[in-house]
XYZ file of N, CA and C in Angstrom:
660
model
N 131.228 107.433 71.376
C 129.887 106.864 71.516
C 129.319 107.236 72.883
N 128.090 108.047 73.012
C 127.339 108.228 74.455
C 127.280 107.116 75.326
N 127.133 107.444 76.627
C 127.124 106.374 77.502
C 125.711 105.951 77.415
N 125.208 104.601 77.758
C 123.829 104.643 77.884
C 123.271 105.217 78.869
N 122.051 105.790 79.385
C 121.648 105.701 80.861
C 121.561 104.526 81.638
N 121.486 105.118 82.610
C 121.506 104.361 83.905
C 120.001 104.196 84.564
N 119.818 102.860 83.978
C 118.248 102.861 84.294
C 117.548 102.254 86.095
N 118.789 102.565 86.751
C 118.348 102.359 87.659
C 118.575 103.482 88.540
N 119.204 104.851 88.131
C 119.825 106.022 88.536
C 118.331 106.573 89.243
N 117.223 106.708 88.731
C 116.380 107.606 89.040
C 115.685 106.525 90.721
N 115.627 105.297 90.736
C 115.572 104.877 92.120
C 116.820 104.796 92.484
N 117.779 105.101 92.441
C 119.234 105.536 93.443
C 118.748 107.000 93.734
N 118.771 107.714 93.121
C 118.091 109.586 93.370
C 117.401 109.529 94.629
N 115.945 108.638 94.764
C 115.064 108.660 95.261
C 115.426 108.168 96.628
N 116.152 107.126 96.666
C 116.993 106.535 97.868
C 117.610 106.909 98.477
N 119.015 107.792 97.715
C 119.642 109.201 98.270
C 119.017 110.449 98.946
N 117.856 110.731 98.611
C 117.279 111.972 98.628
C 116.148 111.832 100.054
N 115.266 109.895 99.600
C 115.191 110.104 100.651
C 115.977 109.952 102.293
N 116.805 109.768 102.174
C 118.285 109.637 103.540
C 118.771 111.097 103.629
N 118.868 111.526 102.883
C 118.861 113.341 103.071
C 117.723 113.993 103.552
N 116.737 113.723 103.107
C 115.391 114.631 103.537
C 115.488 114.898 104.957
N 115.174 113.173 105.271
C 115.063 112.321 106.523
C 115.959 112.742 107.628
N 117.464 113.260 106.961
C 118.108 113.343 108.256
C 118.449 115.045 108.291
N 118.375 115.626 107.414
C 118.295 116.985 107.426
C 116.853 118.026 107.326
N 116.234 117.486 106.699
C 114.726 117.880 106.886
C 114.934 118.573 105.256
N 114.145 119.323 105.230
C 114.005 119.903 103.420
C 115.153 121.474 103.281
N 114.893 122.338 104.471
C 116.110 123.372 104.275
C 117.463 122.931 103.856
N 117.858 122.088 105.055
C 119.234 121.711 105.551
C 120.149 120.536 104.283
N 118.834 119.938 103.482
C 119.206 119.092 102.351
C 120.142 119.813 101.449
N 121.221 119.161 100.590
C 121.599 119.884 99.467
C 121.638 118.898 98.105
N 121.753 119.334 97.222
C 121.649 118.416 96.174
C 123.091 117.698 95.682
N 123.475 118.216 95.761
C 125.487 118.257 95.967
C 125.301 117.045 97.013
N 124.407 116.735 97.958
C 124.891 116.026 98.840
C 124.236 114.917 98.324
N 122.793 115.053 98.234
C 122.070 113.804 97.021
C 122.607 112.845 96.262
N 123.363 114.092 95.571
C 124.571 113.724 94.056
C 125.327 112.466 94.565
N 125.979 113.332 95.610
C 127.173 112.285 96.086
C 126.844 110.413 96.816
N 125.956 110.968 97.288
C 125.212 109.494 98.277
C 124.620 108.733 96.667
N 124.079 109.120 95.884
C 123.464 108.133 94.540
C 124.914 108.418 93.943
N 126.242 108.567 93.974
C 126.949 108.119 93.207
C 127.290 108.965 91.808
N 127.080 109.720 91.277
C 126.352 110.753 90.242
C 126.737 111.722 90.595
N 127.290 112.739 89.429
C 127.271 114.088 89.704
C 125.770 114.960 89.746
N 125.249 116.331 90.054
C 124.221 116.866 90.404
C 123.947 116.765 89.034
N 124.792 116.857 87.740
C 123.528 116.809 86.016
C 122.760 115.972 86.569
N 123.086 114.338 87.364
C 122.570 113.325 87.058
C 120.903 113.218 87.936
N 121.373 114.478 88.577
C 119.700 114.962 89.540
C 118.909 115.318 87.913
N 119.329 116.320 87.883
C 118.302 117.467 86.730
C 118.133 116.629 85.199
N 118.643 115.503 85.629
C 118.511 114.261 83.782
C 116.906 113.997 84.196
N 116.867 113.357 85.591
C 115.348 113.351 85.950
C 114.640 114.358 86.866
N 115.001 114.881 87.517
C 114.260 116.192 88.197
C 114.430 117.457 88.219
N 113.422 118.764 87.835
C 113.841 120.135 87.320
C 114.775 120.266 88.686
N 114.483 119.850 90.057
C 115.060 120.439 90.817
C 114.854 120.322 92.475
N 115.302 120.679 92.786
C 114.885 120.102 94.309
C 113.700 119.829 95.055
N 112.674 121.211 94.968
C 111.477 120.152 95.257
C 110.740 119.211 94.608
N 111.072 119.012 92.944
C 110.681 118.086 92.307
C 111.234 116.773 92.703
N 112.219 116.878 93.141
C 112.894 115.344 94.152
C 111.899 115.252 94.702
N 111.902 116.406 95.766
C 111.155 116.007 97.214
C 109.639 115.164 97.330
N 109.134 116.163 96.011
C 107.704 115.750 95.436
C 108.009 114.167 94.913
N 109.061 113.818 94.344
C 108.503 112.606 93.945
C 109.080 111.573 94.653
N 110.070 111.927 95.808
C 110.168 111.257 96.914
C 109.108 110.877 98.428
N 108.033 111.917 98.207
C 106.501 111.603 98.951
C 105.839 110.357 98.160
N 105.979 111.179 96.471
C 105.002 110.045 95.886
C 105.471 108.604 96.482
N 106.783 108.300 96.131
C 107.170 106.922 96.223
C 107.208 106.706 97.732
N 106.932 107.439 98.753
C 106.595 106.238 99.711
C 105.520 105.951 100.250
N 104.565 107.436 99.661
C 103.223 106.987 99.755
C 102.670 105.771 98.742
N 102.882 105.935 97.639
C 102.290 104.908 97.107
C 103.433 103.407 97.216
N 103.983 103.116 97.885
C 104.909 101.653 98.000
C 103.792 101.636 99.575
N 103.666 102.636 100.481
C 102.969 102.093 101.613
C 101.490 101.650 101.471
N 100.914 102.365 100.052
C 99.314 101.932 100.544
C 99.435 100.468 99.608
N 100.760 100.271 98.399
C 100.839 99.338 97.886
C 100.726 97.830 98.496
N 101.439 97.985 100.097
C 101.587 97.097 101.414
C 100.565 97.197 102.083
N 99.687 98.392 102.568
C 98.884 98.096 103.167
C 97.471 98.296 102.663
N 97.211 97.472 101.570
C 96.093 96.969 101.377
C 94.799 96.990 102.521
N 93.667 97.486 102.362
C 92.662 97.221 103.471
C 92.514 95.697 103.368
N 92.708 95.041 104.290
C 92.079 94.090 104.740
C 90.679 93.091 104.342
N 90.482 92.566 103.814
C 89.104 91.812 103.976
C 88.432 91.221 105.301
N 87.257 91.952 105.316
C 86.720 90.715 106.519
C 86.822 89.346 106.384
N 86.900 88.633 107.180
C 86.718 86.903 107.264
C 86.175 86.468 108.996
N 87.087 85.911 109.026
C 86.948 85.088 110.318
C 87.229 86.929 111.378
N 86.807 87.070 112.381
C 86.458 87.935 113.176
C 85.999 89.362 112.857
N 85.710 88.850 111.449
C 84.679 90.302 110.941
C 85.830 91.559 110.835
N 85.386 92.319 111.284
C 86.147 93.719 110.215
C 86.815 94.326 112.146
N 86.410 93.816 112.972
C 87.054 94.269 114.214
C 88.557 93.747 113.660
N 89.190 92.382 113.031
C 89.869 92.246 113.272
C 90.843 92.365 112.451
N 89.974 92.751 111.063
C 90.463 93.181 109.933
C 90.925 94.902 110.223
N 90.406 95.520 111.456
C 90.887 96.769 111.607
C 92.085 97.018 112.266
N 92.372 95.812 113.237
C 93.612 95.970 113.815
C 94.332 95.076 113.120
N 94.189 94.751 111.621
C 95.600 94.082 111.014
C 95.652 95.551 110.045
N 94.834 96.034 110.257
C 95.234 96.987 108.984
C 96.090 98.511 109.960
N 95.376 98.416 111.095
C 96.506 99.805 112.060
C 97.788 98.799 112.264
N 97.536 97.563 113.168
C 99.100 97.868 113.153
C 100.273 97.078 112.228
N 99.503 96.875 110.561
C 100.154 97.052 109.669
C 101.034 98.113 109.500
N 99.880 99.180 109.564
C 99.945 100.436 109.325
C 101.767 101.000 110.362
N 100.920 100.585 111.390
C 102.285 101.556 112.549
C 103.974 100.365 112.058
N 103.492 99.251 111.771
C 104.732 98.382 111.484
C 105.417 99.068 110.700
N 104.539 99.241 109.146
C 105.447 99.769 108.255
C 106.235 101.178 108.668
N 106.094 102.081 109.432
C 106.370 103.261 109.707
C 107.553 102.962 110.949
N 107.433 101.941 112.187
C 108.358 101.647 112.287
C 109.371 100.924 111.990
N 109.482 99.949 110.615
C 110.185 99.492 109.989
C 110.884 100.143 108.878
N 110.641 101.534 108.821
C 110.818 102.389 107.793
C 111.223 103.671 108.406
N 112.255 103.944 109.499
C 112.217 105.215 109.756
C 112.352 106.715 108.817
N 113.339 105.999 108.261
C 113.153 107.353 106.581
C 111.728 107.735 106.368
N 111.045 106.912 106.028
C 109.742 107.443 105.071
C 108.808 108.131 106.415
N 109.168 107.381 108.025
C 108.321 108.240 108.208
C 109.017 109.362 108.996
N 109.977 109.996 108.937
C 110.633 111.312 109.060
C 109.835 111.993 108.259
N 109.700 111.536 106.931
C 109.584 111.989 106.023
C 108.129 112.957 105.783
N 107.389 111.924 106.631
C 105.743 112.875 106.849
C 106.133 114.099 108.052
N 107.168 113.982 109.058
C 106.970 114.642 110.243
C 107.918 116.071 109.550
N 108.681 115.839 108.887
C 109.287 117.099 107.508
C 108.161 117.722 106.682
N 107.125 116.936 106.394
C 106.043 117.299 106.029
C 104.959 118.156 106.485
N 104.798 117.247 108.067
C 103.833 117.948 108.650
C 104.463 119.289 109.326
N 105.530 119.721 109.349
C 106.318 120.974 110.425
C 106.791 121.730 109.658
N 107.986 121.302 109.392
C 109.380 122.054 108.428
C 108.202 122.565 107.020
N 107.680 122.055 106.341
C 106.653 122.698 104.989
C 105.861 122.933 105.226
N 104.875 122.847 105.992
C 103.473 123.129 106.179
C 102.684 124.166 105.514
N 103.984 125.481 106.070
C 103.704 126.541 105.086
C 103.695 126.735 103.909
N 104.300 126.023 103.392
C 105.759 126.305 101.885
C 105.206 126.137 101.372
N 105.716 126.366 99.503
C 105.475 126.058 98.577
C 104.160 126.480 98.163
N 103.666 124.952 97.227
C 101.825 126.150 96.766
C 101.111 125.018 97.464
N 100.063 124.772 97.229
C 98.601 123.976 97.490
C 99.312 122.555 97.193
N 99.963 122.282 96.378
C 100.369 120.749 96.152
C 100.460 120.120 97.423
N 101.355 120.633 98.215
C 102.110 120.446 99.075
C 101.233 120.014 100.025
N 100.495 120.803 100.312
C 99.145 120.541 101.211
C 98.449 119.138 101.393
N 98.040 119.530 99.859
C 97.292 118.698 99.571
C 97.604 117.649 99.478
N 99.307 117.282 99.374
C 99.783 115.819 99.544
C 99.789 115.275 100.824
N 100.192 116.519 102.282
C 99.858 116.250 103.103
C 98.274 115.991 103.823
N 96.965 116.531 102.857
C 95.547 115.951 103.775
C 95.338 114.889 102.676
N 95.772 114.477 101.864
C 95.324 113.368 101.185
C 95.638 112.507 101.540
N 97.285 112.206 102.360
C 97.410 111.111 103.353
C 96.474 111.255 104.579
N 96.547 111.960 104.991
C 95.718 111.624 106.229
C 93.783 111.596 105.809
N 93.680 111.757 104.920
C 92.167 111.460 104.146
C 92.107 109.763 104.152
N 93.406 109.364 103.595
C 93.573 107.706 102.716
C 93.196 107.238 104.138
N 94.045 107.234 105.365
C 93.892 106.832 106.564
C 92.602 107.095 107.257
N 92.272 108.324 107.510
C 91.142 108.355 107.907
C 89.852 107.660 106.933
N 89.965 107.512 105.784
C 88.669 106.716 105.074
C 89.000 105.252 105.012
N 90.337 104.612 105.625
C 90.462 103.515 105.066
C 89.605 102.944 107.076
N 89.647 103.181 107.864
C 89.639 103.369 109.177
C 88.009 103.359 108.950
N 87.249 104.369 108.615
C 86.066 104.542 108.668
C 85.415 103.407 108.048
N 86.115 103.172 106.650
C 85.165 102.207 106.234
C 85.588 100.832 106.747
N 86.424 100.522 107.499
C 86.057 99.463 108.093
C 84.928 99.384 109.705
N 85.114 100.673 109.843
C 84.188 100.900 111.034
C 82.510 100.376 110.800
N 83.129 101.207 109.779
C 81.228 100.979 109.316
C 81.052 99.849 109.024
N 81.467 98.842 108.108
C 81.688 97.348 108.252
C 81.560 96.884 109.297
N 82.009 97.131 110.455
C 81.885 96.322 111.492
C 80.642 96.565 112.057
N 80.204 97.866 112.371
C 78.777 98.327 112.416
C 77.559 97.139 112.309
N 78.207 96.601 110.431
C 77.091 96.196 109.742
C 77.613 94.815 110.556
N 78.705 94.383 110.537
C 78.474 92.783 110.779
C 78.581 92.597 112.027
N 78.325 93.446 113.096
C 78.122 93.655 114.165
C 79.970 93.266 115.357
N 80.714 93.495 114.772
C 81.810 93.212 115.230
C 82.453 94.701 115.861
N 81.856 96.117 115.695
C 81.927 96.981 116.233
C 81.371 97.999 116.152
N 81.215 98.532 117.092
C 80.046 99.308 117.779
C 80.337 100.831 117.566
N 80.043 101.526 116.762
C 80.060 103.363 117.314
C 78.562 103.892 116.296
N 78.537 104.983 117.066
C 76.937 105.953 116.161
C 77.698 106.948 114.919
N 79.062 106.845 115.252
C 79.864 107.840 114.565
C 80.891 107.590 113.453
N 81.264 106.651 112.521
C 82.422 106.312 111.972
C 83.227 107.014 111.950
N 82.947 108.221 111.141
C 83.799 108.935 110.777
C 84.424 109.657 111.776
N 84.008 110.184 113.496
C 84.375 110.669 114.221
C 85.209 110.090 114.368
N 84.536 108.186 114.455
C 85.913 107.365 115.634
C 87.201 107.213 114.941
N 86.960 107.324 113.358
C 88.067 107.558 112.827
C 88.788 108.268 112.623
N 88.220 109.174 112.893
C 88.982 110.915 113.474
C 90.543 110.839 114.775
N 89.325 110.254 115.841
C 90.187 109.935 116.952
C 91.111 108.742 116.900
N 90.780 107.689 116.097
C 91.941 106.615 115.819
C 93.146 107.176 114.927
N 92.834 107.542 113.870
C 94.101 108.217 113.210
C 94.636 109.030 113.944
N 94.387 110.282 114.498
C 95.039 111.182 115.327
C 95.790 110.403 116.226
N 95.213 109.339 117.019
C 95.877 108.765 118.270
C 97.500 108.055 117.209
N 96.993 107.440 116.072
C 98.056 106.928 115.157
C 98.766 107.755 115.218
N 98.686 108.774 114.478
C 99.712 110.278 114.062
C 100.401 110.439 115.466
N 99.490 110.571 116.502
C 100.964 110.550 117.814
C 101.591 109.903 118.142
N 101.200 109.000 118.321
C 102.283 107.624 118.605
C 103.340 108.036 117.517
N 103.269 108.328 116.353
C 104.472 107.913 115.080
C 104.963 109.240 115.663
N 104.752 110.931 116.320
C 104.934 111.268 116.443
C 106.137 111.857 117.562
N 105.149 110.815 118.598
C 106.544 110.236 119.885
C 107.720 109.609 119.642
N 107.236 108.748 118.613
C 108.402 108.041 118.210
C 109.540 108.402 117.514
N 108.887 109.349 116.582
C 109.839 110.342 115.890
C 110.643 111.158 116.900
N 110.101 111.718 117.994
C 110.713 112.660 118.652
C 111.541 112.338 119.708
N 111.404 111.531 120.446
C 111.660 111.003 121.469
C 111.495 108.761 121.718
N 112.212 108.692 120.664
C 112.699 106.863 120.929
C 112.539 106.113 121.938
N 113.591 106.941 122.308
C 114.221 106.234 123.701
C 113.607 106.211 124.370
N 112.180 107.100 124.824
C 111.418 107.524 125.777
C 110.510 106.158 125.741
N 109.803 106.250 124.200
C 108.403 105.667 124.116
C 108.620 104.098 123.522
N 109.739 103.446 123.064
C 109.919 102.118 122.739
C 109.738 101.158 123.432
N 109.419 101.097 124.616
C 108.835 100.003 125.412
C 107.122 99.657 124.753
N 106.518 101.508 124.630
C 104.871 100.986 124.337
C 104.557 100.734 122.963
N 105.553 100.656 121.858
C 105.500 101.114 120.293
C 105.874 99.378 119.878
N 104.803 98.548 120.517
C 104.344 97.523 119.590
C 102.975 97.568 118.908
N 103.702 97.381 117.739
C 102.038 97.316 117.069
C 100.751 96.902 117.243
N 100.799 95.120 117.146
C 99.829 94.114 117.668
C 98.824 95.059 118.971
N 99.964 95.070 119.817
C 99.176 95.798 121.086
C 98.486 96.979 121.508
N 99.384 98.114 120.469
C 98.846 99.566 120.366
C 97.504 99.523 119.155
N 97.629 98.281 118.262
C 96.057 97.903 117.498
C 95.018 97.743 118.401
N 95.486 96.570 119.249
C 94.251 96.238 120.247
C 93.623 97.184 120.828
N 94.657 97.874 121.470
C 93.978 99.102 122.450
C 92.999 99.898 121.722
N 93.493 100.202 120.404
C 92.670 101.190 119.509
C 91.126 100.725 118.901
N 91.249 99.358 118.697
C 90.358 99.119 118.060
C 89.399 98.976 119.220
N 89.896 97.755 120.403
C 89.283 97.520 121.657
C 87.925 98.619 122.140
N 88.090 99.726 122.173
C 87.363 100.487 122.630
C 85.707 100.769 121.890
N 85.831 100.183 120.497
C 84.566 99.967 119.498
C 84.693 98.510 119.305
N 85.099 97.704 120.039
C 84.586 96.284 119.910
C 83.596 95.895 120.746
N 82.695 95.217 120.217
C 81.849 94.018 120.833
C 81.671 93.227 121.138
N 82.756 91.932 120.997
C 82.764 90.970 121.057
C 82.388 89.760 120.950
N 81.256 90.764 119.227
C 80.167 89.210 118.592
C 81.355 88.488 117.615
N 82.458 89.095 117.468
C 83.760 88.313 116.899
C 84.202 86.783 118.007
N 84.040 87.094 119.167
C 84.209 86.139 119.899
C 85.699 86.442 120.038
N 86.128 87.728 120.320
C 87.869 88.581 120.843
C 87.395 88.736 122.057
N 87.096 88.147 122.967
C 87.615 88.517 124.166
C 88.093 89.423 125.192
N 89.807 89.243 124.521
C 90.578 90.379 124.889
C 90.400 91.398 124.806
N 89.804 91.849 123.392
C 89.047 93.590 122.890
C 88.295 93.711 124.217
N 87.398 92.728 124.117
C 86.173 93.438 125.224
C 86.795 93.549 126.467
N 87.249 92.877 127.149
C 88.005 92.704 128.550
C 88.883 94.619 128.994
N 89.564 94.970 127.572
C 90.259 96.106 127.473
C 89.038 97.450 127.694
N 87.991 96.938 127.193
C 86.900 98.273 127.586
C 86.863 98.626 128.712
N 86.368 99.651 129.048
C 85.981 100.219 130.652
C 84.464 100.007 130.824
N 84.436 100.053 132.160
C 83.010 99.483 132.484
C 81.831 100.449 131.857
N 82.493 101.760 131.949
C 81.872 102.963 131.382
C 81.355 102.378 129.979
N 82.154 101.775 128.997
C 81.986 102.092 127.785
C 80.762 100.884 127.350
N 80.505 99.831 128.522
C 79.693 99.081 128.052
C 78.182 99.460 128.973
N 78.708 100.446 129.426
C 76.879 101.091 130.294
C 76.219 101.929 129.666
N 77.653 102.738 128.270
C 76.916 103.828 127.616
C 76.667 103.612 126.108
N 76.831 102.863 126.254
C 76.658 101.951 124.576
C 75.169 100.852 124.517
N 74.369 101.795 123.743
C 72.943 101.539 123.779
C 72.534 101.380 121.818
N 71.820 100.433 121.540
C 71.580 100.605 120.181
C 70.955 101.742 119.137
């Protein structure tokens, strides 16, 4: 009589594969090694995936979509969308440092493949940074409207907030030891958002963090 499957084999795969990616990058991975960490011989890869980058591919999917699953945009309420922007960045940077796998996993993305493969690949990499940059903007612009923050530009400032995001996760990836004193969230939010706040939220602190510059050149 056949064995049944193992219906929990294909998230063991994904778990394995991603701890391989993560610590070898996508060359250095083997599937033999996959196999062994989920427990399973390599058939038990190819029962669900043609093959190695089909892992890889559906090891992006699953942590992109479990992260935007968590980080929900925010609703405005009580301090308007200024403050709904810094629960949603340093949501954002929490989950990534509470998750070092998944986010190896973009910096394998953004380097080691960049080139590779076809257009998918790409395109999985600007569609994350699209989700971020539009989730960013449209709270900008929200704040705009309910007057909780200030720019002529959304989409620029969200240009420069994500990027500043992407380095930080980037330092962190590279160098730990160096940058873990400044890689609290709460605080690396403030700073970010701080610089397009106004302080019709009645935050304080945001405004206090501006430079004198930024409130002489900020005209309606």
């Amino acid at each position: 009589m056949p064995r049944a499957a193992d219906p929990h084999l294909r998230e063991r795969l994904i778990a394995a594969a991603t701890a391989e990616f993560a610590a070898a990058g996508y060359a250095g991975t083997r599937l033999d090694a996959i196999a062994e960490r989920a427990g399973v011989t390599k058939g038990g890869i190819y029962f669900h995936f043609d093959g190695k980058e089909d892992l890889f591919f559906a090891v992006l999917d699953h942590w992109r979509d479990r992260r935007r699953r968590l980080l929900q945009v925010p609703a405005t309420g009580v301090g308007g969308a200024a403050s709904a922007l810094r629960t949603f960045l340093s949501g954002y940077l929490a989950f990534h440092f509470r998750e070092p796998e998944a986010t190896h996993l973009l910096r394998v993305l953004a380097t080691e493949l960049r080139g590779r493969f076809t257009a998918r690949l790409r395109e999985d990499d600007r569609q994350e940074q699209r989700w971020l940059r539009a989730s960013v903007r449209d709270l900008l612009a929200e704040g705009v409207r309910d007057g909780s923050l200030f720019t002529d530009d959304p989409a620029g400032a969200a240009f420069v907030i994500a990027s500043a995001v992407y380095g930080v996760l980037e330092q962190w990836q590279t160098a730990p030891d160096d940058v873990e004193p400044h890689c609290h969230q709460e605080e690396l939010a403030r700073v970010l958002v701080g610089r397009y706040a106004t302080g019709a939220s009645g935050d304080d602190a945001a405004v206090a963090h501006r430079s004198e510059y930024d409130f002489r050149d900020r005209t309606p």
